């Protein structure tokens, strides 16, 4: 009976060991595949169908309704562009096309007069930043105070990769060991606003490489308070001199008065194009969106007794 019990015990351990081995092998295969995809990404040639205006449909859309049925505009180099519009109007889709995440279904995106597919994806990525920390970049992005809170400062790892594991440990017998495991590679929680400050800081770091020509900012301040948002936009404007910058944001009052071009989207099309002064004089879609935001600060004060 003792031999049978020992045999059964070792059989269970062998079965468990084999399961772990096969699982590890499957992860190796996935890792090799991901590395292969990463290295091949730079050699992918975009397949954009030439045409007049840009049209784009997301591949998973069942009804195949165009996210951008008919869009055409020109952005001069070095311009500050603010893209506004209601939810679902196509603002973020334009950013995805400009950064090469998707190809157009028809029409062409021209960069310095050449179709975007004529450029290597790797070269485009090096010249773009879409919101290595050093302190000046952390200050620009509003993350300096956050780093001061961390014991390791800028060396802090927020989401480490788990490399230590413990299974079926007796709570009483291995209490101290379980405490050590709990402290190892512990994830550090930060708020949504703090994450946006860290991402902005990394963007400022890339600015200082001298390679960035295009900055695309898609809702970078949704989790920031009004003061943090204002300060972030101010630093981006000041640092982005000579770079083409495209902002997509619902709270655009800080930016549009400085914008060289305002693109007002509606139902996947460009409803209006111009400066803040021109579009406000027209009294149409952009003016309506701007006034909705402005009235929050112009309405009479409400007092509670």
Short mmCIF file of C-alpha atoms in Angstrom, two decimals:
data_model
loop_
_atom_site.label_atom_id
_atom_site.label_comp_id
_atom_site.label_asym_id
_atom_site.label_seq_id
_atom_site.Cartn_x
_atom_site.Cartn_y
_atom_site.Cartn_z
CA UNK A 1 0.00 0.00 0.00
CA UNK A 2 2.90 2.31 0.80
CA UNK A 3 4.44 1.67 -2.63
CA UNK A 4 1.12 2.38 -4.33
CA UNK A 5 0.74 5.66 -2.43
CA UNK A 6 4.29 6.75 -3.32
CA UNK A 7 3.73 5.77 -6.96
CA UNK A 8 0.50 7.75 -7.06
CA UNK A 9 2.18 10.78 -5.52
CA UNK A 10 5.06 10.76 -8.01
CA UNK A 11 2.62 10.16 -10.87
CA UNK A 12 0.70 13.31 -9.89
CA UNK A 13 3.92 15.30 -9.69
CA UNK A 14 5.05 14.00 -13.08
CA UNK A 15 1.70 14.92 -14.61
CA UNK A 16 1.91 18.42 -13.12
CA UNK A 17 5.52 18.86 -14.32
CA UNK A 18 4.56 17.82 -17.85
CA UNK A 19 1.67 20.29 -17.88
CA UNK A 20 3.98 23.11 -16.82
CA UNK A 21 6.53 22.06 -19.46
CA UNK A 22 3.99 22.05 -22.28
CA UNK A 23 2.60 25.40 -21.11
CA UNK A 24 6.09 26.94 -21.09
CA UNK A 25 6.75 25.58 -24.59
CA UNK A 26 3.51 27.11 -25.86
CA UNK A 27 4.55 30.50 -24.42
CA UNK A 28 7.93 30.25 -26.16
CA UNK A 29 6.14 29.71 -29.46
CA UNK A 30 3.96 32.76 -28.89
CA UNK A 31 6.98 34.87 -27.97
CA UNK A 32 8.86 33.82 -31.12
CA UNK A 33 5.81 34.66 -33.24
CA UNK A 34 5.48 38.11 -31.63
CA UNK A 35 9.18 38.83 -32.21
CA UNK A 36 8.83 37.81 -35.85
CA UNK A 37 5.82 40.10 -36.30
CA UNK A 38 7.73 42.96 -34.67
CA UNK A 39 10.71 42.65 -37.02
CA UNK A 40 8.52 42.24 -40.11
CA UNK A 41 6.38 45.29 -39.29
CA UNK A 42 8.95 47.68 -40.73
CA UNK A 43 8.86 45.90 -44.11
CA UNK A 44 5.07 46.02 -44.54
CA UNK A 45 4.07 48.11 -47.53
CA UNK A 46 0.79 49.99 -47.22
CA UNK A 47 -1.80 49.19 -49.88
CA UNK A 48 -3.67 52.46 -50.34
CA UNK A 49 -6.01 52.77 -53.30
CA UNK A 50 -5.53 56.08 -55.04
CA UNK A 51 -8.55 58.29 -55.43
CA UNK A 52 -9.91 61.74 -54.73
CA UNK A 53 -11.04 62.21 -51.14
CA UNK A 54 -10.26 59.80 -48.32
CA UNK A 55 -12.81 57.13 -47.40
CA UNK A 56 -12.38 54.63 -44.58
CA UNK A 57 -14.45 51.78 -43.11
CA UNK A 58 -13.41 49.86 -40.00
CA UNK A 59 -12.96 46.18 -40.96
CA UNK A 60 -15.23 44.91 -38.16
CA UNK A 61 -18.20 47.14 -39.01
CA UNK A 62 -21.08 44.80 -39.92
CA UNK A 63 -23.08 47.40 -41.81
CA UNK A 64 -19.90 48.59 -43.54
CA UNK A 65 -20.85 52.20 -42.87
CA UNK A 66 -17.93 54.52 -43.51
CA UNK A 67 -16.31 56.06 -40.46
CA UNK A 68 -14.97 58.65 -42.91
CA UNK A 69 -17.15 58.65 -46.06
CA UNK A 70 -15.59 61.69 -47.73
CA UNK A 71 -12.76 63.70 -46.15
CA UNK A 72 -10.26 66.09 -47.69
CA UNK A 73 -8.13 68.83 -46.11
CA UNK A 74 -4.57 70.19 -46.11
CA UNK A 75 -2.33 70.80 -43.08
CA UNK A 76 0.65 73.12 -43.66
CA UNK A 77 3.91 71.95 -42.09
CA UNK A 78 4.49 73.29 -38.59
CA UNK A 79 0.82 74.10 -38.01
CA UNK A 80 -1.12 73.78 -34.79
CA UNK A 81 -4.31 71.92 -35.70
CA UNK A 82 -7.30 71.32 -33.42
CA UNK A 83 -9.79 68.65 -34.52
CA UNK A 84 -13.19 69.07 -32.85
CA UNK A 85 -16.62 67.53 -33.17
CA UNK A 86 -19.21 65.41 -31.39
CA UNK A 87 -18.60 61.79 -30.36
CA UNK A 88 -18.41 59.47 -33.37
CA UNK A 89 -17.69 62.28 -35.84
CA UNK A 90 -14.40 60.69 -36.98
CA UNK A 91 -11.81 62.74 -35.07
CA UNK A 92 -9.81 59.82 -33.67
CA UNK A 93 -10.11 57.89 -36.95
CA UNK A 94 -8.17 60.64 -38.72
CA UNK A 95 -5.36 60.29 -36.15
CA UNK A 96 -5.24 56.52 -36.73
CA UNK A 97 -4.87 57.03 -40.49
CA UNK A 98 -2.21 59.72 -40.14
CA UNK A 99 -0.11 57.53 -37.82
CA UNK A 100 -0.39 54.47 -40.07
CA UNK A 101 -2.52 52.30 -37.78
CA UNK A 102 -4.95 51.80 -40.68
CA UNK A 103 -4.92 52.30 -44.44
CA UNK A 104 -7.56 54.25 -46.31
CA UNK A 105 -10.10 52.31 -48.39
CA UNK A 106 -9.92 54.95 -51.09
CA UNK A 107 -8.16 58.24 -51.56
CA UNK A 108 -4.59 59.04 -50.56
CA UNK A 109 -2.81 60.69 -47.65
CA UNK A 110 0.08 62.79 -48.93
CA UNK A 111 3.09 63.65 -46.76
CA UNK A 112 5.24 66.40 -48.27
CA UNK A 113 3.54 65.69 -51.59
CA UNK A 114 4.22 61.95 -51.60
CA UNK A 115 1.70 59.17 -50.82
CA UNK A 116 2.19 57.94 -47.27
CA UNK A 117 2.70 54.37 -48.53
CA UNK A 118 5.94 55.49 -50.23
CA UNK A 119 7.52 55.89 -46.80
CA UNK A 120 8.80 53.02 -44.68
CA UNK A 121 6.64 52.50 -41.61
CA UNK A 122 9.74 52.48 -39.42
CA UNK A 123 10.75 55.94 -40.71
CA UNK A 124 7.24 57.30 -40.13
CA UNK A 125 7.22 55.98 -36.57
CA UNK A 126 10.53 57.68 -35.82
CA UNK A 127 9.15 61.07 -36.85
CA UNK A 128 5.85 60.75 -34.96
CA UNK A 129 4.88 60.94 -31.32
CA UNK A 130 1.47 59.90 -30.05
CA UNK A 131 1.08 60.91 -26.35
CA UNK A 132 12.86 57.44 -21.22
CA UNK A 133 11.78 59.79 -18.51
CA UNK A 134 14.26 62.45 -17.39
CA UNK A 135 13.41 65.15 -14.86
CA UNK A 136 12.91 68.01 -17.33
CA UNK A 137 10.53 65.88 -19.38
CA UNK A 138 8.76 64.87 -16.17
CA UNK A 139 8.33 68.53 -15.27
CA UNK A 140 6.99 69.36 -18.73
CA UNK A 141 4.51 66.51 -18.51
CA UNK A 142 3.48 67.40 -14.96
CA UNK A 143 4.83 64.15 -13.47
CA UNK A 144 7.72 65.53 -11.38
CA UNK A 145 5.72 65.59 -8.14
CA UNK A 146 4.51 62.06 -8.83
CA UNK A 147 8.10 60.78 -9.16
CA UNK A 148 9.00 62.40 -5.84
CA UNK A 149 6.39 60.19 -4.15
CA UNK A 150 8.12 57.01 -5.32
CA UNK A 151 10.93 55.62 -3.21
CA UNK A 152 12.92 54.73 -6.34
CA UNK A 153 12.00 57.96 -8.16
CA UNK A 154 12.30 57.74 -11.95
CA UNK A 155 13.66 54.19 -11.58
CA UNK A 156 10.32 52.99 -10.21
CA UNK A 157 8.76 50.06 -12.10
CA UNK A 158 4.99 50.49 -12.10
CA UNK A 159 3.95 47.18 -13.65
CA UNK A 160 6.80 44.65 -13.32
CA UNK A 161 6.86 41.29 -15.06
CA UNK A 162 6.24 38.47 -12.57
CA UNK A 163 9.22 36.14 -12.21
CA UNK A 164 8.63 34.75 -8.69
CA UNK A 165 5.84 32.30 -7.86
CA UNK A 166 4.76 30.26 -4.87
CA UNK A 167 2.21 27.43 -4.93
CA UNK A 168 0.43 25.50 -2.18
CA UNK A 169 2.47 27.10 0.61
CA UNK A 170 1.20 26.43 4.13
CA UNK A 171 0.09 29.78 5.61
CA UNK A 172 1.62 29.13 9.03
CA UNK A 173 4.77 27.25 8.07
CA UNK A 174 5.78 29.58 5.22
CA UNK A 175 4.33 32.85 6.49
CA UNK A 176 7.60 34.79 6.19
CA UNK A 177 8.29 33.40 2.70
CA UNK A 178 4.81 34.35 1.51
CA UNK A 179 5.45 37.86 2.84
CA UNK A 180 8.62 38.11 0.75
CA UNK A 181 6.78 36.87 -2.35
CA UNK A 182 4.04 39.44 -1.81
CA UNK A 183 6.59 42.28 -1.74
CA UNK A 184 8.47 41.12 -4.84
CA UNK A 185 7.50 42.87 -8.07
CA UNK A 186 4.46 44.48 -6.51
CA UNK A 187 2.40 46.56 -8.93
CA UNK A 188 2.29 50.26 -8.07
CA UNK A 189 -1.12 51.80 -8.54
CA UNK A 190 -1.45 55.27 -10.08
CA UNK A 191 -4.58 57.20 -10.96
CA UNK A 192 -5.85 57.89 -14.48
CA UNK A 193 -4.60 61.47 -14.34
CA UNK A 194 -1.16 60.36 -13.13
CA UNK A 195 -0.91 57.88 -16.01
CA UNK A 196 -1.67 60.67 -18.48
CA UNK A 197 1.06 62.83 -16.92
CA UNK A 198 3.59 60.00 -17.29
CA UNK A 199 2.62 59.42 -20.93
CA UNK A 200 2.92 63.15 -21.63
CA UNK A 201 6.38 63.15 -20.03
CA UNK A 202 7.54 60.35 -22.33
CA UNK A 203 6.26 62.41 -25.27
CA UNK A 204 8.33 65.41 -24.18
CA UNK A 205 11.35 63.11 -23.94
CA UNK A 206 10.85 62.08 -27.57
CA UNK A 207 10.57 65.76 -28.55
CA UNK A 208 14.16 66.28 -27.45
CA UNK A 209 15.52 63.68 -29.86
CA UNK A 210 15.11 66.20 -32.68
CA UNK A 211 13.47 63.57 -34.91
CA UNK A 212 9.80 64.31 -34.19
CA UNK A 213 8.00 66.19 -36.98
CA UNK A 214 4.38 65.23 -36.23
CA UNK A 215 2.63 65.10 -32.86
CA UNK A 216 -0.84 63.55 -32.71
CA UNK A 217 -2.67 64.07 -29.42
CA UNK A 218 -5.94 62.18 -28.95
CA UNK A 219 -7.76 63.14 -25.73
CA UNK A 220 -4.57 63.51 -23.64
CA UNK A 221 -6.23 65.24 -20.70
CA UNK A 222 -9.53 63.45 -20.13
CA UNK A 223 -8.45 62.42 -16.61
CA UNK A 224 -6.68 65.69 -15.71
CA UNK A 225 -8.20 68.55 -13.76
CA UNK A 226 -8.68 71.89 -15.54
CA UNK A 227 -5.43 73.40 -14.24
CA UNK A 228 -3.39 70.32 -15.19
CA UNK A 229 -4.98 70.30 -18.65
CA UNK A 230 -4.23 73.98 -19.21
CA UNK A 231 -0.59 73.60 -18.12
CA UNK A 232 -0.10 70.52 -20.31
CA UNK A 233 -1.46 72.24 -23.42
CA UNK A 234 0.67 75.33 -22.74
CA UNK A 235 3.88 73.26 -22.48
CA UNK A 236 3.00 71.27 -25.61
CA UNK A 237 2.49 74.47 -27.57
CA UNK A 238 5.72 76.02 -26.31
CA UNK A 239 7.82 72.89 -26.90
CA UNK A 240 6.24 72.05 -30.24
CA UNK A 241 7.60 75.06 -32.14
CA UNK A 242 8.22 74.02 -35.77
CA UNK A 243 6.43 70.68 -35.39
CA UNK A 244 3.08 69.84 -36.93
CA UNK A 245 0.69 69.19 -34.04
CA UNK A 246 -2.82 67.77 -34.27
CA UNK A 247 -5.00 67.84 -31.15
CA UNK A 248 -8.22 65.89 -30.73
CA UNK A 249 -10.03 66.99 -27.59
CA UNK A 250 -13.52 67.74 -26.37
CA UNK A 251 -12.27 70.55 -24.12
CA UNK A 252 -10.64 72.70 -26.76
CA UNK A 253 -11.03 76.21 -25.33
CA UNK A 254 -7.33 76.34 -24.33
CA UNK A 255 -6.16 75.57 -27.87
CA UNK A 256 -8.44 76.84 -30.63
CA UNK A 257 -7.54 80.51 -30.18
CA UNK A 258 -3.93 79.57 -31.06
CA UNK A 259 -4.80 77.10 -33.83
CA UNK A 260 -3.65 77.74 -37.38
CA UNK A 261 -6.35 75.35 -38.59
CA UNK A 262 -9.52 74.11 -36.88
CA UNK A 263 -11.13 71.02 -38.40
CA UNK A 264 -14.72 70.63 -37.28
CA UNK A 265 -16.02 67.12 -37.95
CA UNK A 266 -19.63 65.98 -38.25
CA UNK A 267 -20.82 62.47 -39.19
CA UNK A 268 -17.44 61.51 -40.64
CA UNK A 269 -17.10 64.60 -42.82
CA UNK A 270 -15.36 67.95 -42.52
CA UNK A 271 -18.19 70.31 -41.66
CA UNK A 272 -16.02 73.42 -41.30
CA UNK A 273 -12.40 74.41 -41.76
CA UNK A 274 -10.75 77.65 -40.68
CA UNK A 275 -9.52 79.75 -37.77
CA UNK A 276 -11.38 80.40 -34.53
CA UNK A 277 -12.29 83.93 -35.60
CA UNK A 278 -13.61 82.85 -39.00
CA UNK A 279 -15.64 79.91 -37.68
CA UNK A 280 -17.16 81.92 -34.83
CA UNK A 281 -18.25 84.56 -37.33
CA UNK A 282 -19.97 81.83 -39.36
CA UNK A 283 -22.12 80.85 -36.38
CA UNK A 284 -22.42 77.21 -37.41
CA UNK A 285 -21.30 73.80 -35.97
CA UNK A 286 -18.02 74.93 -34.39
CA UNK A 287 -19.58 78.08 -32.90
CA UNK A 288 -22.32 75.95 -31.37
CA UNK A 289 -19.82 73.54 -29.75
CA UNK A 290 -17.66 76.41 -28.49
CA UNK A 291 -20.59 78.30 -26.97
CA UNK A 292 -21.77 75.20 -25.11
CA UNK A 293 -18.40 75.06 -23.36
CA UNK A 294 -18.14 78.81 -22.86
CA UNK A 295 -21.51 79.17 -21.17
CA UNK A 296 -20.27 77.10 -18.22
CA UNK A 297 -17.99 80.01 -17.32
CA UNK A 298 -20.27 82.86 -18.36
CA UNK A 299 -23.49 81.88 -16.62
CA UNK A 300 -24.38 83.86 -13.51
CA UNK A 301 -23.13 82.56 -10.17
CA UNK A 302 -25.41 80.19 -8.26
CA UNK A 303 -25.41 80.51 -4.47
CA UNK A 304 -26.65 78.00 -1.91
CA UNK A 305 -28.05 79.30 1.34
#
